[in-house]
mmCIF file of C-alpha atoms in Angstrom:
data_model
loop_
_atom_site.group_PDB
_atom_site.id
_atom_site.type_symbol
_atom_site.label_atom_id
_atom_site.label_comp_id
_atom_site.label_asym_id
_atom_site.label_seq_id
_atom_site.Cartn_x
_atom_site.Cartn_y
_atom_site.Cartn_z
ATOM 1 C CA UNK A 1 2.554 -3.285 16.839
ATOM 2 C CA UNK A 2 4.263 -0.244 17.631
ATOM 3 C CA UNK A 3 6.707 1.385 14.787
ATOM 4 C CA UNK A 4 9.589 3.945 14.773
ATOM 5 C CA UNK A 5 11.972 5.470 12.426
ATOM 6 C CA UNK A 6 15.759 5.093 12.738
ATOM 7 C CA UNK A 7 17.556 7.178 10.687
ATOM 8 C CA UNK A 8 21.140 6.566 10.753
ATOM 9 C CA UNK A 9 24.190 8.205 10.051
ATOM 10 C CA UNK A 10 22.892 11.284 7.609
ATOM 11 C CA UNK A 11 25.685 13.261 8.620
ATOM 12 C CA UNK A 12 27.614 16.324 6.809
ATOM 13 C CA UNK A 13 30.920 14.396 6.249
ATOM 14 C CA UNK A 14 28.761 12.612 4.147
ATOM 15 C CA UNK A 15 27.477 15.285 1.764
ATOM 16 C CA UNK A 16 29.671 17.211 -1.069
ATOM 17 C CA UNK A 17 32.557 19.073 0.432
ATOM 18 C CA UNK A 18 32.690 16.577 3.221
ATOM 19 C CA UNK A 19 35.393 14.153 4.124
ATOM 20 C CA UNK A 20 33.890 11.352 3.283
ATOM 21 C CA UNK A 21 31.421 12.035 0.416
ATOM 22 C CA UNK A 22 29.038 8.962 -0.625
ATOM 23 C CA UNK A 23 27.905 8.584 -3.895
ATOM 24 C CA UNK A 24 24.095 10.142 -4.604
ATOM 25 C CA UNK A 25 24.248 11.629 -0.802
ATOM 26 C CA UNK A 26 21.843 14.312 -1.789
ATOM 27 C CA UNK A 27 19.324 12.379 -3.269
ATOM 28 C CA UNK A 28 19.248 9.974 -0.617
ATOM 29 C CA UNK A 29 19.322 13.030 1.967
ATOM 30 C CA UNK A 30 16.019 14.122 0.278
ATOM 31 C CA UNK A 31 14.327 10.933 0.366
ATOM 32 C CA UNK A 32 15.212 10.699 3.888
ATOM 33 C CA UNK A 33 13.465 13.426 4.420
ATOM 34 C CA UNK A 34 10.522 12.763 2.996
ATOM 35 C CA UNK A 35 10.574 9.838 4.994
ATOM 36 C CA UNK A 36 10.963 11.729 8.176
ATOM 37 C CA UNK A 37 8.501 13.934 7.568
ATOM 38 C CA UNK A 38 5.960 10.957 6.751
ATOM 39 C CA UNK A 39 6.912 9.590 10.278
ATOM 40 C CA UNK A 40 6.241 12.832 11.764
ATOM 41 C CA UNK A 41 2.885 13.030 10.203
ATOM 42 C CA UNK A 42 1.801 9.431 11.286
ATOM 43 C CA UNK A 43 3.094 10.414 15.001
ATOM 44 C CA UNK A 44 5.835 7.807 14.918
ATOM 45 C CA UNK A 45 8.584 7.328 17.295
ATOM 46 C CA UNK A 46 11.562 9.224 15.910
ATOM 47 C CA UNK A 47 15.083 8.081 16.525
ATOM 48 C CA UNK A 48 18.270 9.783 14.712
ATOM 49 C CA UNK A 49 21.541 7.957 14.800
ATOM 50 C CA UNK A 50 24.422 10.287 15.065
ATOM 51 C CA UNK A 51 28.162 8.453 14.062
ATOM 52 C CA UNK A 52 31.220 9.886 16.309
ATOM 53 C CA UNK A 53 34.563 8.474 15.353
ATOM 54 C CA UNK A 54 36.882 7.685 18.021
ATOM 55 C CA UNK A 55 39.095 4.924 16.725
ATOM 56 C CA UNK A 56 42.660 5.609 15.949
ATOM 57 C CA UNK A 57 43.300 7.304 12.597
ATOM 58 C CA UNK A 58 39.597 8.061 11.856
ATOM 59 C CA UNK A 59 39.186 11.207 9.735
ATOM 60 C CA UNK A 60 35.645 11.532 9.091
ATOM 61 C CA UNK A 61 32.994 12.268 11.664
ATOM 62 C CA UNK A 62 35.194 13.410 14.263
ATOM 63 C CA UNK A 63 33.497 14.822 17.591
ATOM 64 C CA UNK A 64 32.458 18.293 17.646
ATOM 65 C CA UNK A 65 33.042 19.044 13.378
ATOM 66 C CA UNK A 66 30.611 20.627 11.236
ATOM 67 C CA UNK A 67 31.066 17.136 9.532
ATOM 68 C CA UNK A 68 29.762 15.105 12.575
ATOM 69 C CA UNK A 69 26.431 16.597 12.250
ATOM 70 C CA UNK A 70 23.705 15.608 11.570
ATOM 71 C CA UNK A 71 22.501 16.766 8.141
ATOM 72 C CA UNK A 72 19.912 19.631 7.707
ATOM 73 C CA UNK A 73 17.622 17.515 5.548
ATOM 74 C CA UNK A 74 17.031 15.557 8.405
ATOM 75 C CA UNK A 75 17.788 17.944 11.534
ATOM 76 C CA UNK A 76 16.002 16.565 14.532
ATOM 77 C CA UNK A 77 13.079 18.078 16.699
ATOM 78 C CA UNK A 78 13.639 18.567 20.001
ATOM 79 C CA UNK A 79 11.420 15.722 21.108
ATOM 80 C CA UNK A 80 12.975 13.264 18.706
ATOM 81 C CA UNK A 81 15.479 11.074 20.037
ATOM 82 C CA UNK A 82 19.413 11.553 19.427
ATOM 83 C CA UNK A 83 21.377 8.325 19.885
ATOM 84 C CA UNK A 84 25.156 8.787 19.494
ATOM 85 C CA UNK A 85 27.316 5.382 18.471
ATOM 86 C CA UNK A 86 30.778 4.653 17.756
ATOM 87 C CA UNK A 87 30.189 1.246 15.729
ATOM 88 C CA UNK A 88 28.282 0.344 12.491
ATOM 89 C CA UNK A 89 25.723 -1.232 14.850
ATOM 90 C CA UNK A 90 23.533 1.269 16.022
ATOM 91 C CA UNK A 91 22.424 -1.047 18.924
ATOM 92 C CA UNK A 92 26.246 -1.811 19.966
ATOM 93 C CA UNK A 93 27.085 -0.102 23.547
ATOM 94 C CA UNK A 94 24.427 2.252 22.823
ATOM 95 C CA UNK A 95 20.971 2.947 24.514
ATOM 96 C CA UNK A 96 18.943 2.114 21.354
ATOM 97 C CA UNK A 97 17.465 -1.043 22.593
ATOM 98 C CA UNK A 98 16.800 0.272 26.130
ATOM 99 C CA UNK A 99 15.083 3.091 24.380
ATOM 100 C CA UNK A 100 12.729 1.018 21.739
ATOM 101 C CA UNK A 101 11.777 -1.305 24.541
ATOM 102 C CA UNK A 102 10.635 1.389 27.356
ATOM 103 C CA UNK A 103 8.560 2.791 24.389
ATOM 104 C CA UNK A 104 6.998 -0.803 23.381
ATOM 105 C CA UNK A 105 8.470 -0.529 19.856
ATOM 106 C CA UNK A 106 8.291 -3.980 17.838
ATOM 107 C CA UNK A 107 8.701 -2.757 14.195
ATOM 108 C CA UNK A 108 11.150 -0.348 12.453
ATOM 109 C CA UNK A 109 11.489 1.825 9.582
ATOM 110 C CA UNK A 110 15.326 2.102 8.936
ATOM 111 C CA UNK A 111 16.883 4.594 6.350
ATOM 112 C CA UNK A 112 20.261 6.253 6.025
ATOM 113 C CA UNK A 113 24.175 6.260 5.281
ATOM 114 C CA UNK A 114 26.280 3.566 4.182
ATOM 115 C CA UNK A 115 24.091 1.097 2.837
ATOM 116 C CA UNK A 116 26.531 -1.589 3.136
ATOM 117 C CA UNK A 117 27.998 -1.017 6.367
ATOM 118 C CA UNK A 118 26.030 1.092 9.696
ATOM 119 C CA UNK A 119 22.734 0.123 7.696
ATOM 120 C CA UNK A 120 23.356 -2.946 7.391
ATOM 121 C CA UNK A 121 24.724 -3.794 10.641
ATOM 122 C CA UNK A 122 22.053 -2.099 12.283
ATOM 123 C CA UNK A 123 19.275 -4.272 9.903
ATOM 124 C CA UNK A 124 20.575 -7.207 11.075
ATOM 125 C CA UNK A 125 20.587 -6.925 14.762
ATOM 126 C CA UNK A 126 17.358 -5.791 14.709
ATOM 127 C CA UNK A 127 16.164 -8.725 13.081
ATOM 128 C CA UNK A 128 18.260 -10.567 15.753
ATOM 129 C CA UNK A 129 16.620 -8.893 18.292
ATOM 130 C CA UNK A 130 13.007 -9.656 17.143
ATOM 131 C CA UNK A 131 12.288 -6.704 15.693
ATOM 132 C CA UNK A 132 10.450 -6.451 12.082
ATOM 133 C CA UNK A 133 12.104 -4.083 9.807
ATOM 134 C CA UNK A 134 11.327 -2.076 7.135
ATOM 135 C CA UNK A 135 14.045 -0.561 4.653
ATOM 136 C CA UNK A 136 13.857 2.497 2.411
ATOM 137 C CA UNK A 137 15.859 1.428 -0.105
ATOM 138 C CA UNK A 138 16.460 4.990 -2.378
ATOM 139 C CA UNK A 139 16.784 6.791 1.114
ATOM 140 C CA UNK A 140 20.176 4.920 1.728
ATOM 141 C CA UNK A 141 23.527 5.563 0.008
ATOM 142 C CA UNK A 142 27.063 4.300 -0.217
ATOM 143 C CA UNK A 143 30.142 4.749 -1.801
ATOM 144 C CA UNK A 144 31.958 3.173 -4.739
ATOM 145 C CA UNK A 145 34.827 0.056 -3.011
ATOM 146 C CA UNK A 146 37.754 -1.229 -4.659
ATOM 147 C CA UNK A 147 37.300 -5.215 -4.811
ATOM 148 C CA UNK A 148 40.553 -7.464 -6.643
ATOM 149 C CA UNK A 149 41.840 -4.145 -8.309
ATOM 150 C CA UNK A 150 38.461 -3.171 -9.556
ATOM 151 C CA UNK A 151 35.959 -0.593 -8.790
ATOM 152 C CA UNK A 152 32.506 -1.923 -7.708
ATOM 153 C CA UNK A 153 29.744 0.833 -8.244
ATOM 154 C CA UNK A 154 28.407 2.561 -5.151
ATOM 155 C CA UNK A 155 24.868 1.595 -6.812
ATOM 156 C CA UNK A 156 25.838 -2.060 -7.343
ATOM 157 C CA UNK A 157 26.926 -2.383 -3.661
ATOM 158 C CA UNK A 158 23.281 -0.408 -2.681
ATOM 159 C CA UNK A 159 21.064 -2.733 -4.413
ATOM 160 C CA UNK A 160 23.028 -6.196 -3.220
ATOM 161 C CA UNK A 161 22.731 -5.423 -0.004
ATOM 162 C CA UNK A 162 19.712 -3.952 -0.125
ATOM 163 C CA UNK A 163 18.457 -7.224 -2.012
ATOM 164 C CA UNK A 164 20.539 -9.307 0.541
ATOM 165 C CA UNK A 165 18.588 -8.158 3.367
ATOM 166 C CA UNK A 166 15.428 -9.568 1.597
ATOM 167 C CA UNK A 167 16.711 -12.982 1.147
ATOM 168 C CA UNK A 168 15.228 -15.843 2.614
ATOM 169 C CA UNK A 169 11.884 -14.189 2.445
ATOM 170 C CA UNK A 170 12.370 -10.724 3.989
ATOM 171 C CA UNK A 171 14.187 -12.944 6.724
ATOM 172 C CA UNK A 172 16.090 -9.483 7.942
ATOM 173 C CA UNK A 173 13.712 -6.465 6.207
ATOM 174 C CA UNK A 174 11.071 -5.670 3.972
ATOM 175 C CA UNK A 175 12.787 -3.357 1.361
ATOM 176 C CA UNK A 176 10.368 -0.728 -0.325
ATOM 177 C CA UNK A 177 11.085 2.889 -1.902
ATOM 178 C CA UNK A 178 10.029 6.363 -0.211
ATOM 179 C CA UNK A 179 6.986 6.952 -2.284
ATOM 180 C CA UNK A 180 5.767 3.077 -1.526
ATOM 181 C CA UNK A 181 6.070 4.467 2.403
ATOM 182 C CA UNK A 182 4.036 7.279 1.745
ATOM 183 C CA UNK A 183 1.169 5.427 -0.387
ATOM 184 C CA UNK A 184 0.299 3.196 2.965
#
């Protein structure tokens, strides 16, 4: 068993004053750095997942912004991977699984931005890929969706997903909280 870190999509346009601000960014941001600097301690594979928009009318993460980047809580070393995608699936027409293979990596620690959509995308490839997964469930966020006319809570949408990926048994992830990480 050989684990990494994926840490996707903690980007600026994310964060307050950004285009696309998710709900409890900041706290998240923290935890995800925690996280990261757990998986730096343990010598674990690091892998950040950077977002660039380039379908038509996208207004958030656009190539070369301040908003694109990847967030200072979680700024990457120079010996830590940098993965650039342009789908919710980190592993779509990207190098990720190349790049987890040539390094024997069979298990995954994912955290990161939206919850219910790059996160979750990502989870489940990776499960359909035979990799085990691990979630950090308070280092994720989203935002709050309008569903039939109502508003659905960012926090609602975090924890179903969150609790859908553990169906079935932990069938796609295991989902535990920062300080559960950092106990083991």
């Amino acid at each position: 068993m050989k684990k990494a870190l994926l840490i996707i999509d903690v980007q600026n346009d994310y964060f307050d004053g950004g285009a696309h601000t998710l709900v409890n960014a900041p706290q998240a941001g923290q935890q995800a750095k925690q996280v990261l600097q757990t998986a730096r301690q343990q010598q674990l594979s690091v892998v950040h997942i950077q977002h660039f928009a380039v379908n038509d009318g996208a207004d958030f993460f656009l190539p070369n912004t301040r908003g694109a980047a990847i967030h200072a809580d979680v700024s990457p070393r120079a010996e830590e991977k940098v993965i650039i995608k342009n789908y919710p699936n980190s592993f779509r027409e990207t190098t990720l699984l190349e790049h987890l293979q040539a390094n024997g990596i069979t298990d995954l620690v994912i955290c990161g931005m939206m919850t219910d959509v790059c996160v979750d995308a990502t989870v489940r490839a990776a499960m359909d890929l035979g990799f085990s997964t691990t979630v950090i469930g308070d280092a994720c966020a989203t935002r709050d969706r309008e569903l039939y006319g109502k508003t659905i809570k960012a926090g609602e949408i975090n924890d179903a997903y969150l609790a859908g990926m553990t169906a079935l048994n932990g069938l796609y992830a295991r989902v535990i909280t920062t300080s559960e990480l950092m106990a083991n």
